[in-house]
Short mmCIF file of C-alpha atoms and ligand atoms in Angstrom, two decimals:
data_model
loop_
_atom_site.label_atom_id
_atom_site.label_comp_id
_atom_site.label_asym_id
_atom_site.label_seq_id
_atom_site.Cartn_x
_atom_site.Cartn_y
_atom_site.Cartn_z
CA MET A 1 0.00 0.00 0.00
CA LYS A 2 1.17 3.51 -0.80
CA LEU A 3 -0.01 6.13 1.65
CA ILE A 4 0.13 9.91 1.93
CA ASP A 5 -1.37 11.76 4.90
CA LEU A 6 -2.88 14.86 3.26
CA ASN A 7 -3.72 16.46 6.63
CA ARG A 8 -1.14 19.22 6.27
CA ASP A 9 -0.82 20.12 9.96
CA GLY A 10 -0.76 16.62 11.46
CA GLY A 11 -2.57 16.31 14.79
CA ILE A 12 -6.37 16.13 14.59
CA GLY A 13 -7.43 18.41 11.83
CA ALA A 14 -8.34 17.98 8.21
CA ASN A 15 -8.28 14.17 8.27
CA CYS A 16 -7.55 12.81 4.82
CA HIS A 17 -5.45 9.87 3.56
CA TYR A 18 -4.48 9.06 0.00
CA ILE A 19 -4.09 5.29 -0.47
CA GLN A 20 -2.96 3.37 -3.50
CA LEU A 21 -3.51 -0.40 -3.71
CA GLY A 22 -2.15 -1.76 -6.97
CA ASP A 23 -3.67 0.49 -9.63
CA LEU A 24 -6.62 1.51 -7.42
CA LYS A 25 -6.39 5.03 -6.01
CA LEU A 26 -8.48 5.93 -2.99
CA VAL A 27 -9.02 8.76 -0.55
CA LEU A 28 -10.25 7.95 2.96
CA ASP A 29 -12.02 10.91 4.63
CA CYS A 30 -11.73 14.53 3.58
CA GLY A 31 -12.05 16.83 6.59
CA LEU A 32 -11.79 20.47 7.49
CA HIS A 33 -9.54 21.67 10.32
CA PRO A 34 -11.75 22.92 13.18
CA LYS A 35 -9.40 25.74 14.25
CA LYS A 36 -8.04 27.04 10.95
CA THR A 37 -9.82 29.37 8.59
CA GLY A 38 -9.88 29.79 4.83
CA ARG A 39 -8.25 27.44 2.38
CA ALA A 40 -5.59 26.50 5.01
CA ALA A 41 -8.32 24.56 6.86
CA ALA A 42 -8.58 22.04 4.00
CA PRO A 43 -6.15 19.17 3.36
CA ASP A 44 -3.30 19.79 0.93
CA PHE A 45 -4.49 18.11 -2.26
CA SER A 46 -1.35 18.90 -4.29
CA PRO A 47 -0.21 15.21 -4.40
CA LEU A 48 -3.52 14.40 -6.15
CA ARG A 49 -2.83 16.70 -9.10
CA GLY A 50 -3.21 14.62 -12.25
CA VAL A 51 -4.47 11.59 -10.25
CA ALA A 52 -7.91 10.22 -11.20
CA LEU A 53 -9.29 8.69 -8.01
CA ASP A 54 -11.27 5.45 -8.16
CA LEU A 55 -13.06 5.79 -4.83
CA VAL A 56 -13.57 8.04 -1.82
CA ILE A 57 -14.47 6.38 1.51
CA ILE A 58 -16.06 8.34 4.36
CA THR A 59 -15.79 6.90 7.88
CA HIS A 60 -18.34 9.28 9.51
CA CYS A 61 -19.90 12.72 9.26
CA HIS A 62 -17.97 14.90 11.72
CA LEU A 63 -16.57 17.88 9.86
CA ASP A 64 -12.96 16.93 10.57
CA HIS A 65 -13.70 13.95 8.27
CA ILE A 66 -16.06 15.38 5.60
CA GLY A 67 -15.70 19.19 5.67
CA SER A 68 -13.56 19.47 2.50
CA LEU A 69 -15.24 16.75 0.45
CA PRO A 70 -16.92 19.09 -2.08
CA ILE A 71 -13.54 20.72 -2.80
CA LEU A 72 -12.00 17.32 -3.59
CA LEU A 73 -14.99 16.24 -5.69
CA ARG A 74 -14.72 19.45 -7.77
CA GLU A 75 -11.36 18.13 -9.04
CA GLN A 76 -12.59 14.53 -9.30
CA PRO A 77 -15.80 14.79 -11.29
CA ARG A 78 -16.51 11.07 -11.60
CA VAL A 79 -15.32 9.44 -8.39
CA PRO A 80 -17.98 7.63 -6.30
CA VAL A 81 -18.12 8.22 -2.52
CA ILE A 82 -19.15 5.40 -0.20
CA MET A 83 -20.32 5.61 3.40
CA THR A 84 -22.66 3.79 5.79
CA GLN A 85 -26.43 4.25 5.61
CA PRO A 86 -26.69 6.60 8.62
CA SER A 87 -23.80 8.70 7.25
CA HIS A 88 -25.60 8.82 3.90
CA MET A 89 -28.61 10.29 5.67
CA LEU A 90 -26.51 12.90 7.51
CA ILE A 91 -23.83 14.03 5.09
CA GLU A 92 -25.73 16.59 3.01
CA ARG A 93 -27.20 18.26 6.11
CA MET A 94 -23.74 18.55 7.68
CA LEU A 95 -22.17 19.98 4.51
CA HIS A 96 -24.99 22.49 3.92
CA ASN A 97 -24.65 23.69 7.49
CA SER A 98 -20.91 24.10 7.00
CA ALA A 99 -21.47 26.12 3.80
CA SER A 100 -23.94 28.39 5.63
CA VAL A 101 -21.50 28.94 8.51
CA MET A 102 -18.76 29.84 6.01
CA GLU A 103 -21.06 32.27 4.18
CA ARG A 104 -21.70 34.01 7.49
CA GLN A 105 -18.00 34.07 8.37
CA ARG A 106 -17.13 35.56 4.99
CA ALA A 107 -19.34 38.55 5.78
CA GLU A 108 -18.61 38.87 9.51
CA ASP A 109 -14.89 38.04 9.59
CA ASN A 110 -13.92 39.12 6.11
CA ILE A 111 -12.51 35.74 5.01
CA PRO A 112 -12.45 36.09 1.22
CA ASP A 113 -11.85 32.32 0.62
CA TYR A 114 -15.22 31.49 2.19
CA PRO A 115 -17.39 29.68 1.44
CA LEU A 116 -14.97 26.97 0.26
CA PHE A 117 -17.93 25.41 -1.59
CA SER A 118 -21.47 26.39 -2.43
CA HIS A 119 -24.84 24.83 -1.63
CA ASP A 120 -25.23 24.08 -5.37
CA GLU A 121 -21.97 22.17 -5.40
CA ILE A 122 -23.12 20.00 -2.50
CA ASP A 123 -26.34 19.25 -4.36
CA ARG A 124 -24.36 18.30 -7.45
CA CYS A 125 -22.06 15.95 -5.45
CA ALA A 126 -24.94 14.27 -3.66
CA GLY A 127 -25.74 11.91 -6.55
CA ARG A 128 -22.34 10.31 -6.10
CA PHE A 129 -22.86 9.48 -2.41
CA THR A 130 -23.57 5.76 -2.13
CA PRO A 131 -24.57 3.90 1.04
CA LEU A 132 -22.97 0.57 1.91
CA PRO A 133 -24.54 -1.30 4.84
CA TYR A 134 -22.37 -2.48 7.74
CA GLY A 135 -21.02 -5.98 7.24
CA HIS A 136 -21.62 -6.18 3.45
CA ALA A 137 -18.53 -6.82 1.31
CA LYS A 138 -18.39 -4.73 -1.86
CA ASN A 139 -15.89 -5.09 -4.69
CA PHE A 140 -14.30 -2.25 -6.62
CA HIS A 141 -12.29 -2.81 -9.79
CA GLY A 142 -9.36 -0.97 -11.33
CA ALA A 143 -7.81 -1.85 -14.70
CA HIS A 144 -5.78 -4.66 -13.08
CA ASP A 145 -6.62 -4.78 -9.36
CA ASP A 146 -9.69 -5.55 -7.29
CA ILE A 147 -10.39 -4.57 -3.73
CA GLU A 148 -13.13 -5.59 -1.33
CA ILE A 149 -14.45 -3.19 1.29
CA ILE A 150 -16.44 -3.98 4.44
CA PHE A 151 -17.71 -1.42 6.96
CA HIS A 152 -17.79 -2.32 10.65
CA GLN A 153 -19.73 -0.54 13.40
CA ALA A 154 -17.28 1.87 15.12
CA GLY A 155 -19.45 3.27 17.95
CA HIS A 156 -18.31 6.94 18.28
CA VAL A 157 -21.28 8.54 16.50
CA ALA A 158 -24.25 7.46 14.37
CA GLY A 159 -22.94 5.92 11.15
CA ALA A 160 -19.26 5.70 12.18
CA ALA A 161 -17.37 2.89 10.48
CA GLY A 162 -14.10 1.05 10.77
CA VAL A 163 -13.05 0.10 7.25
CA GLU A 164 -11.70 -3.31 6.28
CA ILE A 165 -10.05 -3.54 2.86
CA HIS A 166 -8.84 -6.70 1.13
CA HIS A 167 -6.38 -6.40 -1.73
CA LYS A 168 -4.94 -9.61 -3.20
CA HIS A 169 -3.93 -11.65 -0.15
CA ARG A 170 -3.51 -8.57 2.06
CA LYS A 171 -5.90 -7.24 4.66
CA LEU A 172 -5.95 -3.64 5.90
CA PHE A 173 -8.01 -2.04 8.65
CA PHE A 174 -8.75 1.64 9.34
CA THR A 175 -10.30 2.27 12.76
CA GLY A 176 -11.70 5.72 11.88
CA ASP A 177 -12.86 7.42 15.09
CA VAL A 178 -13.86 4.59 17.40
CA LEU A 179 -15.56 3.98 20.75
CA PHE A 180 -15.52 0.40 22.01
CA GLY A 181 -18.15 0.97 24.71
CA ALA A 182 -21.88 1.37 24.02
CA GLN A 183 -23.49 4.79 24.28
CA ARG A 184 -27.11 5.56 25.00
CA THR A 185 -27.68 6.61 21.35
CA CYS A 186 -25.39 4.28 19.45
CA PRO A 187 -24.07 0.73 19.89
CA ALA A 188 -20.48 -0.22 20.74
CA ALA A 189 -17.89 -0.79 18.03
CA LYS A 190 -17.95 -4.30 16.59
CA PHE A 191 -14.54 -4.69 15.01
CA PRO A 192 -13.46 -8.00 13.48
CA ILE A 193 -11.27 -10.33 15.46
CA ASP A 194 -8.71 -11.06 12.79
CA ARG A 195 -5.12 -10.55 11.71
CA PHE A 196 -4.40 -7.53 9.54
CA ASP A 197 -1.30 -6.72 7.53
CA THR A 198 -1.71 -3.00 8.07
CA LEU A 199 -3.66 -1.15 10.75
CA VAL A 200 -4.33 2.60 10.61
CA THR A 201 -5.42 3.61 14.11
CA GLU A 202 -6.75 6.77 15.68
CA THR A 203 -4.90 7.99 18.81
CA THR A 204 -7.19 10.81 20.06
CA ARG A 205 -7.08 10.01 23.79
CA CYS A 206 -3.65 8.41 24.04
CA THR A 207 -2.38 11.02 26.50
CA THR A 208 -5.26 10.32 28.87
CA GLU A 209 -5.41 7.47 31.33
CA ARG A 210 -8.92 6.82 32.55
CA PRO A 211 -8.79 7.42 36.31
CA ALA A 212 -9.62 4.31 38.37
CA GLY A 213 -13.33 4.04 39.12
CA LYS A 214 -14.37 6.58 36.47
CA ASP A 215 -16.14 4.16 34.17
CA ARG A 216 -19.00 5.37 32.00
CA ALA A 217 -21.81 4.55 34.45
CA HIS A 218 -19.96 6.38 37.22
CA GLU A 219 -19.38 9.42 35.01
CA VAL A 220 -23.04 9.52 33.94
CA ALA A 221 -24.11 9.49 37.60
CA ARG A 222 -21.55 12.19 38.44
CA LEU A 223 -22.76 14.38 35.55
CA VAL A 224 -26.35 14.19 36.83
CA SER A 225 -25.27 14.99 40.37
CA VAL A 226 -23.18 18.00 39.25
CA ILE A 227 -26.18 19.32 37.26
CA ASN A 228 -28.36 18.94 40.38
CA ASP A 229 -25.81 20.61 42.68
CA THR A 230 -25.51 23.55 40.27
CA ILE A 231 -29.26 24.04 39.94
CA GLN A 232 -29.77 23.70 43.70
CA ARG A 233 -27.30 26.49 44.49
CA GLY A 234 -29.11 28.74 41.98
CA GLY A 235 -26.53 28.44 39.22
CA SER A 236 -26.66 27.48 35.56
CA MET A 237 -24.64 24.80 33.83
CA LEU A 238 -23.15 24.77 30.36
CA ILE A 239 -22.37 21.45 28.67
CA PRO A 240 -20.60 22.28 25.40
CA THR A 241 -21.21 19.49 22.86
CA PHE A 242 -20.68 18.71 19.21
CA ALA A 243 -24.02 19.12 17.46
CA LEU A 244 -23.67 15.66 15.92
CA GLY A 245 -23.71 12.79 18.39
CA ARG A 246 -22.62 14.24 21.73
CA MET A 247 -25.68 16.47 21.98
CA GLN A 248 -28.16 13.64 21.41
CA GLU A 249 -26.18 11.45 23.82
CA ILE A 250 -26.25 14.03 26.62
CA LEU A 251 -29.96 14.73 26.02
CA SER A 252 -30.64 10.99 26.38
CA ILE A 253 -28.65 10.79 29.62
CA VAL A 254 -30.48 13.80 31.04
CA ASN A 255 -33.85 12.41 29.95
CA ASP A 256 -33.16 9.05 31.62
CA ALA A 257 -32.28 10.85 34.85
CA ARG A 258 -35.46 12.90 34.71
CA LYS A 259 -37.64 9.87 33.99
CA PHE A 260 -36.33 8.21 37.15
CA GLY A 261 -36.83 11.39 39.18
CA ARG A 262 -33.11 11.97 39.62
CA LEU A 263 -32.82 15.33 37.82
CA ALA A 264 -33.64 18.68 39.40
CA ASP A 265 -36.34 20.64 37.64
CA CYS A 266 -34.77 23.22 35.32
CA PRO A 267 -35.26 24.63 31.84
CA ILE A 268 -33.03 23.03 29.19
CA TYR A 269 -31.73 25.04 26.24
CA VAL A 270 -30.41 23.46 23.05
CA SER A 271 -28.81 25.18 20.05
CA GLY A 272 -29.86 25.14 16.40
CA LEU A 273 -27.97 22.54 14.37
CA GLY A 274 -27.98 20.00 17.22
CA LEU A 275 -31.75 20.33 17.54
CA ASP A 276 -32.13 19.86 13.81
CA LEU A 277 -29.89 16.78 13.90
CA CYS A 278 -32.17 15.31 16.58
CA ASP A 279 -34.75 14.97 13.76
CA TYR A 280 -32.20 13.11 11.66
CA TYR A 281 -31.43 10.84 14.62
CA ASP A 282 -35.15 10.14 14.93
CA GLU A 283 -35.31 9.15 11.27
CA MET A 284 -32.13 7.05 11.45
CA THR A 285 -33.55 5.27 14.49
CA ARG A 286 -36.67 4.33 12.56
CA ARG A 287 -35.02 3.49 9.24
CA THR A 288 -31.68 1.89 10.14
CA LYS A 289 -32.21 0.53 13.67
CA GLN A 290 -28.51 1.33 14.25
CA VAL A 291 -29.23 4.45 16.29
CA ASN A 292 -31.32 5.00 19.41
CA PHE A 293 -32.79 8.47 19.79
CA THR A 294 -36.31 9.75 19.08
CA ARG A 295 -37.94 13.18 18.97
CA GLN A 296 -39.92 12.19 22.04
CA THR A 297 -36.80 12.91 24.13
CA LEU A 298 -37.06 16.61 23.20
CA LYS A 299 -40.77 16.66 24.07
CA ASP A 300 -40.20 14.88 27.39
CA LEU A 301 -37.49 17.36 28.34
CA LYS A 302 -39.47 20.35 26.98
CA VAL A 303 -36.25 21.68 25.45
CA ARG A 304 -36.18 25.34 24.50
CA HIS A 305 -34.45 27.06 21.59
CA LEU A 306 -31.75 29.55 22.41
CA PRO A 307 -32.66 33.08 21.37
CA ARG A 308 -31.01 34.06 18.05
CA LYS A 309 -29.20 37.01 19.53
CA LEU A 310 -27.25 35.86 22.56
CA ASP A 311 -25.49 38.26 24.89
CA PRO A 312 -23.29 36.99 27.74
CA GLY A 313 -24.67 39.73 30.00
CA SER A 314 -28.29 38.70 29.65
CA LEU A 315 -28.62 34.94 29.29
CA PRO A 316 -32.20 33.71 29.11
CA GLU A 317 -32.58 32.60 32.69
CA ALA A 318 -30.76 31.60 35.87
CA SER A 319 -30.77 27.95 37.01
CA ALA A 320 -30.84 26.62 33.47
CA LEU A 321 -29.04 23.81 31.71
CA TYR A 322 -27.45 24.67 28.36
CA ILE A 323 -26.57 21.76 26.07
CA VAL A 324 -25.15 23.67 23.12
CA SER A 325 -22.46 23.60 20.43
CA SER A 326 -19.61 23.98 19.86
CA GLY A 327 -18.01 21.22 21.91
CA MET A 328 -14.66 23.00 22.03
CA VAL A 329 -16.27 26.38 22.86
CA VAL A 330 -14.84 27.99 19.70
CA GLU A 331 -15.48 31.67 19.08
CA ARG A 332 -18.78 32.80 17.56
CA THR A 333 -20.76 29.81 18.77
CA PRO A 334 -23.49 29.66 21.44
CA SER A 335 -21.26 27.73 23.86
CA TYR A 336 -18.62 30.50 23.69
CA THR A 337 -21.12 33.25 24.50
CA ILE A 338 -22.73 31.23 27.29
CA ALA A 339 -19.33 30.27 28.77
CA ALA A 340 -18.47 33.99 28.82
CA GLY A 341 -21.76 34.72 30.60
CA LEU A 342 -21.39 31.97 33.22
CA ALA A 343 -17.62 31.93 33.89
CA GLY A 344 -17.53 34.77 36.41
CA ASN A 345 -19.95 33.36 38.99
CA ALA A 346 -19.10 30.56 41.45
CA ARG A 347 -22.71 29.29 41.41
CA ASN A 348 -22.33 28.20 37.78
CA THR A 349 -20.66 25.13 36.22
CA LEU A 350 -18.91 24.58 32.91
CA GLY A 351 -19.02 20.81 32.33
CA PHE A 352 -16.97 19.23 29.53
CA VAL A 353 -17.96 15.85 28.11
CA GLY A 354 -15.66 15.45 25.10
CA TYR A 355 -12.29 16.19 23.58
CA CYS A 356 -11.11 19.83 23.50
CA ASP A 357 -8.06 20.83 21.48
CA PRO A 358 -5.68 22.59 23.91
CA ASP A 359 -5.60 25.68 21.65
CA THR A 360 -9.36 26.23 21.68
CA PRO A 361 -11.18 28.32 24.32
CA GLY A 362 -12.58 25.05 25.76
CA GLY A 363 -9.05 23.65 26.10
CA ARG A 364 -7.86 26.89 27.72
CA ILE A 365 -10.75 26.92 30.22
CA LEU A 366 -9.88 23.34 31.20
CA ALA A 367 -6.24 24.32 31.73
CA ALA A 368 -7.03 27.53 33.67
CA LYS A 369 -7.07 27.81 37.47
CA THR A 370 -10.00 29.07 39.53
CA GLY A 371 -9.70 32.81 40.06
CA GLU A 372 -7.48 33.29 37.00
CA THR A 373 -8.44 36.12 34.65
CA PHE A 374 -9.79 34.69 31.42
CA LEU A 375 -10.11 36.69 28.23
CA PHE A 376 -13.01 35.98 25.89
CA ASP A 377 -11.25 38.05 23.25
CA GLU A 378 -13.87 37.84 20.52
CA LEU A 379 -16.36 39.47 22.93
CA ASN A 380 -13.72 41.77 24.37
CA LEU A 381 -14.64 40.43 27.79
CA LYS A 382 -12.25 39.78 30.67
CA THR A 383 -13.61 37.80 33.56
CA LYS A 384 -12.27 36.08 36.67
CA LEU A 385 -12.89 32.37 36.24
CA LYS A 386 -15.02 31.52 39.28
CA ALA A 387 -17.46 28.96 37.87
CA HIS A 388 -16.84 25.28 38.67
CA VAL A 389 -15.05 23.60 35.78
CA GLU A 390 -15.66 19.85 35.51
CA ARG A 391 -14.45 17.25 33.05
CA PHE A 392 -16.47 14.06 32.61
CA GLU A 393 -14.92 10.96 31.03
CA LEU A 394 -17.74 10.50 28.53
CA SER A 395 -15.72 10.89 25.36
CA GLY A 396 -16.84 9.39 22.06
CA HIS A 397 -13.31 8.04 21.59
CA ALA A 398 -11.76 4.80 22.81
CA ASP A 399 -9.52 4.63 25.89
CA ARG A 400 -5.89 4.21 24.98
CA ASP A 401 -5.63 0.74 26.54
CA GLU A 402 -8.50 -0.44 24.35
CA LEU A 403 -6.74 0.86 21.23
CA VAL A 404 -3.55 -0.91 22.27
CA ASP A 405 -5.48 -4.16 22.88
CA PHE A 406 -7.13 -3.95 19.47
CA ALA A 407 -3.81 -3.23 17.73
CA THR A 408 -2.12 -6.09 19.57
CA GLN A 409 -4.89 -8.49 18.61
CA CYS A 410 -4.52 -7.52 14.90
CA GLN A 411 -0.82 -8.59 14.92
CA PRO A 412 -0.13 -6.24 12.00
CA ARG A 413 3.13 -5.98 10.10
CA ALA A 414 2.67 -2.20 10.00
CA ILE A 415 0.71 0.31 12.07
CA VAL A 416 0.04 3.87 10.90
CA LEU A 417 -0.84 6.43 13.59
CA THR A 418 -3.42 9.10 12.89
CA HIS A 419 -6.01 11.46 14.47
CA GLY A 420 -4.01 12.45 17.56
CA ASP A 421 -1.91 15.32 18.89
CA PRO A 422 1.86 14.71 18.78
CA PRO A 423 2.16 13.55 22.46
CA ALA A 424 -0.74 11.10 21.94
CA ARG A 425 0.93 9.62 18.85
CA ALA A 426 4.25 9.44 20.71
CA TRP A 427 2.68 7.49 23.62
CA MET A 428 0.93 5.09 21.23
CA GLY A 429 4.08 4.62 19.12
CA GLN A 430 6.22 3.79 22.17
CA THR A 431 3.64 1.53 23.77
CA LEU A 432 3.03 -0.43 20.57
CA ALA A 433 6.76 -0.74 19.90
CA GLY A 434 7.04 -2.46 23.30
CA LYS A 435 4.09 -4.81 22.66
CA LEU A 436 4.74 -5.58 19.00
CA PRO A 437 8.52 -5.48 18.47
CA GLN A 438 8.29 -6.96 14.94
CA THR A 439 5.78 -4.35 13.74
CA LYS A 440 6.80 -1.28 11.79
CA ILE A 441 5.15 1.76 13.40
CA LEU A 442 4.69 4.86 11.34
CA ASP A 443 3.71 8.36 12.43
CA PRO A 444 3.55 9.79 8.93
CA VAL A 445 4.94 13.21 8.10
CA PRO A 446 2.18 15.06 6.23
CA LEU A 447 2.47 14.95 2.43
CA GLN A 448 5.24 12.35 2.36
CA LEU A 449 4.73 9.22 0.35
CA TYR A 450 5.15 5.93 2.26
CA GLN A 451 5.21 2.39 1.04
CA VAL A 452 3.57 0.47 3.90
ZN1 ZN B 501 -15.52 12.00 14.89
ZN1 ZN B 502 -12.42 12.97 14.16
#
């Protein structure tokens, strides 16, 4: 296999791999960097100049995996794009939302590159999106070579897939983003128990050791008790979430707690895209049976829409629960404005339930000390950080020990590290080198060609 990591900045950003198997040329995922702006947020497609791709594979619909797809497809007018059924239901909605956000940013932030693609372009690409059910083997043919592709349930988020590829007598496996434990809204990963020649593994949480006793059930109970404590002392709580997946998961957890009388009475606010995606989850639940979330959850919780114009000085109400995007509290999102409004009061809580890049406002809040002055620079607001800051181990990504166990079980000849910050990749590389001394472990330099 020839491989080029097209994610120009490394780390977790614009995830995108070019793969060549015999004469078949593939791209796996085509993301947009969550922190960068303009064309620099897209992968570097220069190695694809003059290359006619045979296939694009999408592992799941988070923007760091699909956000640059229309740009790639503009240069590749015939290539088909395969994904799981739930991803096929979500992908257009996610891309249209991204185009709308970029249109707004072009006007508000004067980013002339934006939007990187238009709504029309998404509509034109959509005919090439093809669903492939989990567990079904599908063949693709080049002039000389054949490959077989099978998607496996990857947990993480609705529609997420690990990708198994057979080429000649070789077997490859790409984990994509994976969670081995079950969530309320989506089943656990079901990866094959098999030997693979090459494994490409995510490394998102490889700097984090799950503290003893903090299993999922414990963390769910702790989240509910922190919400109750906050409401009872007259404060409000912000739970920043990705609109896709985390938000529906947290709403389900909160709804379970309320059904069993364990949640204090409080109004619950939810932001736009996440609310809209709840409808998609409802449809996926009914049509694919691979997801578990219905609209009834919103009715049961009587969720309210955030007002369109949010101001940190006049949030809708005290003693409220805000389950809003973005998960990393990036500027110009509801979670950023609400964090700015809540941070200065010790009655309030900022509760994190997923990964935050250290360079995002969410990452900086997590690293800050109580009483430290925190600058919400986009709002020109300085505030002493007095709110409780809590981190719950409810990530949509696998624990590092689980990733090591899976890699060890695969007994691969080569492992390629991806989707992790440099220290996470370093930990995984060292640990795997100790467990699998015969295996070649590669942390690819972006844009370099490797023969794996
Ligand atoms: Zn993801
Ligand atoms: Zn990702």
